[in-house]
Short mmCIF file of C-alpha atoms in Angstrom, two decimals:
data_model
loop_
_atom_site.label_atom_id
_atom_site.label_comp_id
_atom_site.label_asym_id
_atom_site.label_seq_id
_atom_site.Cartn_x
_atom_site.Cartn_y
_atom_site.Cartn_z
CA SER O 782 61.96 139.36 53.41
CA GLN O 783 60.18 137.61 55.61
CA GLN O 784 59.41 134.07 55.38
CA GLY O 785 57.27 133.20 58.31
CA GLU O 786 54.29 135.31 59.58
CA GLU O 787 52.75 134.48 62.82
CA ASP O 788 49.30 134.92 63.76
CA PRO O 789 47.69 136.06 66.10
CA GLN O 790 50.44 138.84 67.02
CA ALA O 791 49.10 138.37 70.66
CA LEU O 792 47.00 136.11 72.52
CA SER O 793 46.19 136.69 76.09
CA ILE O 794 44.27 133.27 77.71
CA GLN O 795 43.68 132.34 81.48
CA GLU O 796 45.98 129.35 82.84
CA GLY O 797 44.74 125.68 82.16
CA GLU O 798 43.45 127.13 78.40
CA ASN O 799 44.99 125.67 75.33
CA ALA O 800 46.90 128.31 73.27
CA THR O 801 47.00 128.17 69.42
CA MET O 802 49.59 130.12 67.18
CA ASN O 803 49.66 129.96 63.30
CA CYS O 804 52.78 130.07 61.16
CA SER O 805 52.52 130.98 57.37
CA TYR O 806 55.25 130.91 54.83
CA LYS O 807 56.00 131.47 51.52
CA THR O 808 58.30 129.31 49.80
CA SER O 809 58.94 125.45 49.87
CA ILE O 810 60.28 124.29 52.98
CA ASN O 811 62.06 121.05 54.04
CA ASN O 812 61.44 121.74 57.81
CA LEU O 813 60.04 124.22 60.11
CA GLN O 814 61.03 124.84 63.53
CA TRP O 815 59.37 126.79 66.51
CA TYR O 816 61.50 128.95 69.11
CA ARG O 817 60.05 130.54 72.21
CA GLN O 818 61.68 133.81 73.51
CA ASN O 819 61.04 134.68 77.40
CA SER O 820 61.03 138.50 78.18
CA GLY O 821 64.93 139.74 78.40
CA ARG O 822 66.33 136.47 76.71
CA GLY O 823 67.54 134.83 73.89
CA LEU O 824 65.50 132.40 71.82
CA VAL O 825 65.10 128.39 72.86
CA HIS O 826 64.65 126.05 70.26
CA LEU O 827 61.40 124.27 71.01
CA ILE O 828 60.53 121.95 68.30
CA LEU O 829 61.33 120.79 64.77
CA ILE O 830 59.13 119.39 62.06
CA ARG O 831 60.11 118.00 58.73
CA SER O 832 57.98 118.57 55.62
CA ASN O 833 57.41 115.13 55.26
CA GLU O 834 55.86 115.15 58.83
CA ARG O 835 52.13 116.40 59.68
CA GLU O 836 52.12 116.54 63.33
CA LYS O 837 54.56 116.10 65.99
CA HIS O 838 54.75 116.25 69.76
CA SER O 839 56.84 117.22 72.49
CA GLY O 840 55.26 116.96 75.73
CA ARG O 841 52.37 119.79 76.10
CA LEU O 842 53.28 121.07 72.64
CA ARG O 843 51.65 119.85 69.70
CA VAL O 844 53.05 121.30 66.17
CA THR O 845 51.31 120.40 62.60
CA LEU O 846 52.23 121.14 59.20
CA ASP O 847 50.45 121.90 56.19
CA THR O 848 52.84 122.17 53.28
CA SER O 849 50.03 122.70 50.69
CA LYS O 850 48.46 125.52 52.44
CA LYS O 851 52.37 126.59 53.59
CA SER O 852 51.24 127.19 57.15
CA SER O 853 51.96 125.60 60.71
CA SER O 854 50.34 125.76 63.81
CA LEU O 855 51.85 125.45 67.38
CA LEU O 856 49.25 124.56 70.10
CA ILE O 857 50.38 124.43 73.71
CA THR O 858 47.84 122.53 75.90
CA ALA O 859 46.84 123.01 79.52
CA SER O 860 48.66 126.36 79.43
CA ARG O 861 50.86 127.64 82.77
CA ALA O 862 51.69 131.07 83.27
CA ALA O 863 55.17 130.43 82.61
CA ASP O 864 54.39 129.80 79.23
CA THR O 865 53.96 133.50 78.77
CA ALA O 866 56.65 134.09 76.26
CA SER O 867 56.89 135.37 72.64
CA TYR O 868 56.73 132.64 69.94
CA PHE O 869 58.33 132.41 66.66
CA CYS O 870 58.30 130.08 63.85
CA ALA O 871 61.57 130.03 61.48
CA THR O 872 62.12 128.39 58.32
CA PRO O 873 65.48 127.84 56.09
CA GLY O 874 65.72 130.04 52.88
CA ILE O 875 65.63 127.34 50.05
CA MET O 876 67.38 128.26 46.64
CA GLY O 877 66.58 125.33 44.25
CA SER O 878 66.77 122.07 46.17
CA SER O 879 69.67 123.69 48.71
CA ASN O 880 69.36 125.32 52.02
CA THR O 881 70.93 128.43 51.78
CA GLY O 882 71.87 128.45 55.49
CA LYS O 883 69.70 131.21 56.39
CA LEU O 884 66.99 130.53 58.75
CA ILE O 885 64.10 133.40 58.50
CA PHE O 886 62.09 133.87 61.36
CA GLY O 887 58.44 135.44 61.44
CA GLN O 888 57.35 138.36 63.66
CA GLY O 889 56.41 136.11 66.48
CA THR O 890 53.38 135.64 68.64
CA THR O 891 53.49 137.29 72.13
CA LEU O 892 51.61 134.71 74.73
CA GLN O 893 50.31 136.12 78.08
CA VAL O 894 49.12 133.38 80.38
CA LYS O 895 47.13 134.60 83.34
CA PRO O 896 47.16 132.93 86.45
CA ASN I 599 77.65 123.74 79.83
CA ALA I 600 77.16 127.57 79.81
CA GLY I 601 76.08 127.26 76.44
CA VAL I 602 76.15 130.78 74.23
CA THR I 603 77.69 133.90 76.43
CA GLN I 604 77.61 137.43 75.71
CA THR I 605 79.12 140.25 77.28
CA PRO I 606 78.22 142.97 77.87
CA LYS I 607 74.47 142.68 78.64
CA PHE I 608 73.77 146.40 78.51
CA ARG I 609 75.69 149.36 76.83
CA VAL I 610 74.80 153.19 75.94
CA LEU I 611 77.16 154.56 73.47
CA LYS I 612 77.15 158.19 72.00
CA THR I 613 77.24 158.51 68.04
CA GLY I 614 80.68 157.93 67.01
CA GLN I 615 81.98 155.73 69.30
CA SER I 616 83.41 152.13 68.83
CA MET I 617 82.91 149.17 70.55
CA THR I 618 83.09 145.42 70.45
CA LEU I 619 80.26 142.65 71.74
CA LEU I 620 81.76 139.42 72.55
CA CYS I 621 80.03 135.95 72.20
CA ALA I 622 81.59 132.64 73.54
CA GLN I 623 79.99 129.04 73.25
CA ASP I 624 81.21 126.20 74.78
CA MET I 625 79.61 123.58 72.47
CA ASN I 626 82.12 123.26 70.12
CA HIS I 627 79.81 124.43 67.42
CA GLU I 628 81.30 125.50 63.89
CA TYR I 629 78.37 127.81 62.92
CA MET I 630 78.22 131.32 64.73
CA TYR I 631 75.93 134.10 63.99
CA TRP I 632 75.07 137.92 65.06
CA TYR I 633 71.56 139.00 64.73
CA ARG I 634 69.63 142.02 65.61
CA GLN I 635 65.97 142.13 66.98
CA ASP I 636 63.99 145.28 66.50
CA PRO I 637 60.16 146.09 66.98
CA GLY I 638 58.47 145.07 64.09
CA MET I 639 61.39 144.04 62.16
CA GLY I 640 62.01 140.68 63.96
CA LEU I 641 65.34 138.90 63.93
CA ARG I 642 67.65 139.77 61.26
CA LEU I 643 71.01 138.57 60.45
CA ILE I 644 73.80 140.91 60.22
CA HIS I 645 77.16 138.15 59.82
CA TYR I 646 77.97 134.70 60.78
CA SER I 647 80.71 132.43 60.31
CA VAL I 648 80.87 128.73 59.03
CA GLY I 649 84.16 128.13 60.90
CA GLU I 650 87.37 129.29 62.75
CA GLY I 651 88.64 132.43 60.20
CA THR I 652 85.98 132.80 58.25
CA THR I 653 83.04 135.01 57.99
CA ALA I 654 80.21 136.15 55.77
CA LYS I 655 77.75 138.69 55.27
CA GLY I 656 74.00 138.48 56.17
CA GLU I 657 70.81 140.46 55.71
CA VAL I 658 72.01 143.79 57.16
CA PRO I 659 75.92 144.04 57.63
CA ASP I 660 76.42 147.45 57.12
CA GLY I 661 78.12 149.42 59.85
CA TYR I 662 79.34 146.38 61.37
CA ASN I 663 82.44 144.15 61.32
CA VAL I 664 82.79 140.34 62.76
CA SER I 665 86.21 138.27 63.29
CA ARG I 666 86.43 134.62 64.20
CA LEU I 667 89.90 134.23 65.58
CA LYS I 668 88.85 131.27 67.56
CA LYS I 669 86.38 128.51 67.20
CA GLN I 670 84.50 129.42 70.34
CA ASN I 671 84.36 133.30 70.07
CA PHE I 672 82.69 135.36 67.61
CA LEU I 673 83.06 139.16 68.18
CA LEU I 674 80.77 141.86 66.49
CA GLY I 675 82.59 145.38 66.39
CA LEU I 676 80.77 148.89 65.77
CA GLU I 677 83.35 151.18 64.36
CA SER I 678 81.28 154.37 64.63
CA ALA I 679 78.03 153.84 66.16
CA ALA I 680 74.62 155.39 64.92
CA PRO I 681 71.53 155.79 66.53
CA SER I 682 69.82 152.96 63.65
CA GLN I 683 71.91 150.75 65.78
CA THR I 684 70.13 150.84 68.63
CA SER I 685 68.95 147.35 69.31
CA VAL I 686 69.06 144.17 71.11
CA TYR I 687 71.67 142.05 69.63
CA PHE I 688 72.12 138.21 69.74
CA CYS I 689 74.86 135.71 69.11
CA ALA I 690 73.95 132.23 68.46
CA SER I 691 75.58 129.14 67.45
CA SER I 692 74.82 125.80 65.66
CA TYR I 693 76.39 122.19 65.13
CA ASN I 694 75.65 122.04 61.14
CA ILE I 695 74.43 124.95 58.90
CA GLN I 696 71.29 126.45 60.15
CA GLY I 697 67.96 125.25 58.81
CA SER I 698 69.38 121.85 59.12
CA TYR I 699 67.30 118.91 60.70
CA ASN I 700 69.65 118.42 63.42
CA SER I 701 71.00 121.52 63.77
CA PRO I 702 68.74 124.32 65.71
CA LEU I 703 70.63 127.31 67.18
CA HIS I 704 71.56 128.11 70.52
CA PHE I 705 71.46 131.86 71.36
CA GLY I 706 72.61 133.95 74.03
CA ASN I 707 70.53 136.06 76.29
CA GLY I 708 71.19 139.49 74.17
CA THR I 709 73.01 143.06 74.42
CA ARG I 710 70.94 145.91 75.11
CA LEU I 711 72.69 148.33 72.95
CA THR I 712 71.36 152.34 72.89
CA VAL I 713 73.12 154.71 70.69
CA THR I 714 72.45 158.43 71.69
#
């Protein structure tokens, strides 16, 4: 069963604009991760935010987490053509208070940045 | 460091044929995983291993077998390929159990398999 769902499914913007992608999940989590996948390549880990954090930055990336709404957002500022990729959120399955060891991925948001 | 390397990159099989996908990692990671990625289905875990000599079933294990004879290698086998196994297969590894704070997944670049 899916844990994370990204929104929108697809996003097209001009270079220099900001891109915001959202992720909603269903159960309690202790962290949430974002990955990027370029066409024809494997996923690459971007950033991890813990459940006790509300916001985290890494370069042009800003991730927020609202555990009360069970949602997270990934903001890419000043986008570049090289940011064109699919972006996935992933959350660990939790049983009780334990990590099940299964990372559950959402369907992803496909971002196109036009030069 | 090469990271996670998958071979082959592409393969076409006929129904009923068998094949083995090889995954190798040079990061000394204990944990290794095989996923399949299909349009509209996202990434689904097939099998995983928590250390040399151990394997466990994931979400969609039927029709696949795995082996982890060496810590750095994780093999995925299809004994009798079916068209439903047409997919892109990704191998991944991690230092600690996936979902842990200090243990992001490292992915290979995938194997695109077509079964006709």
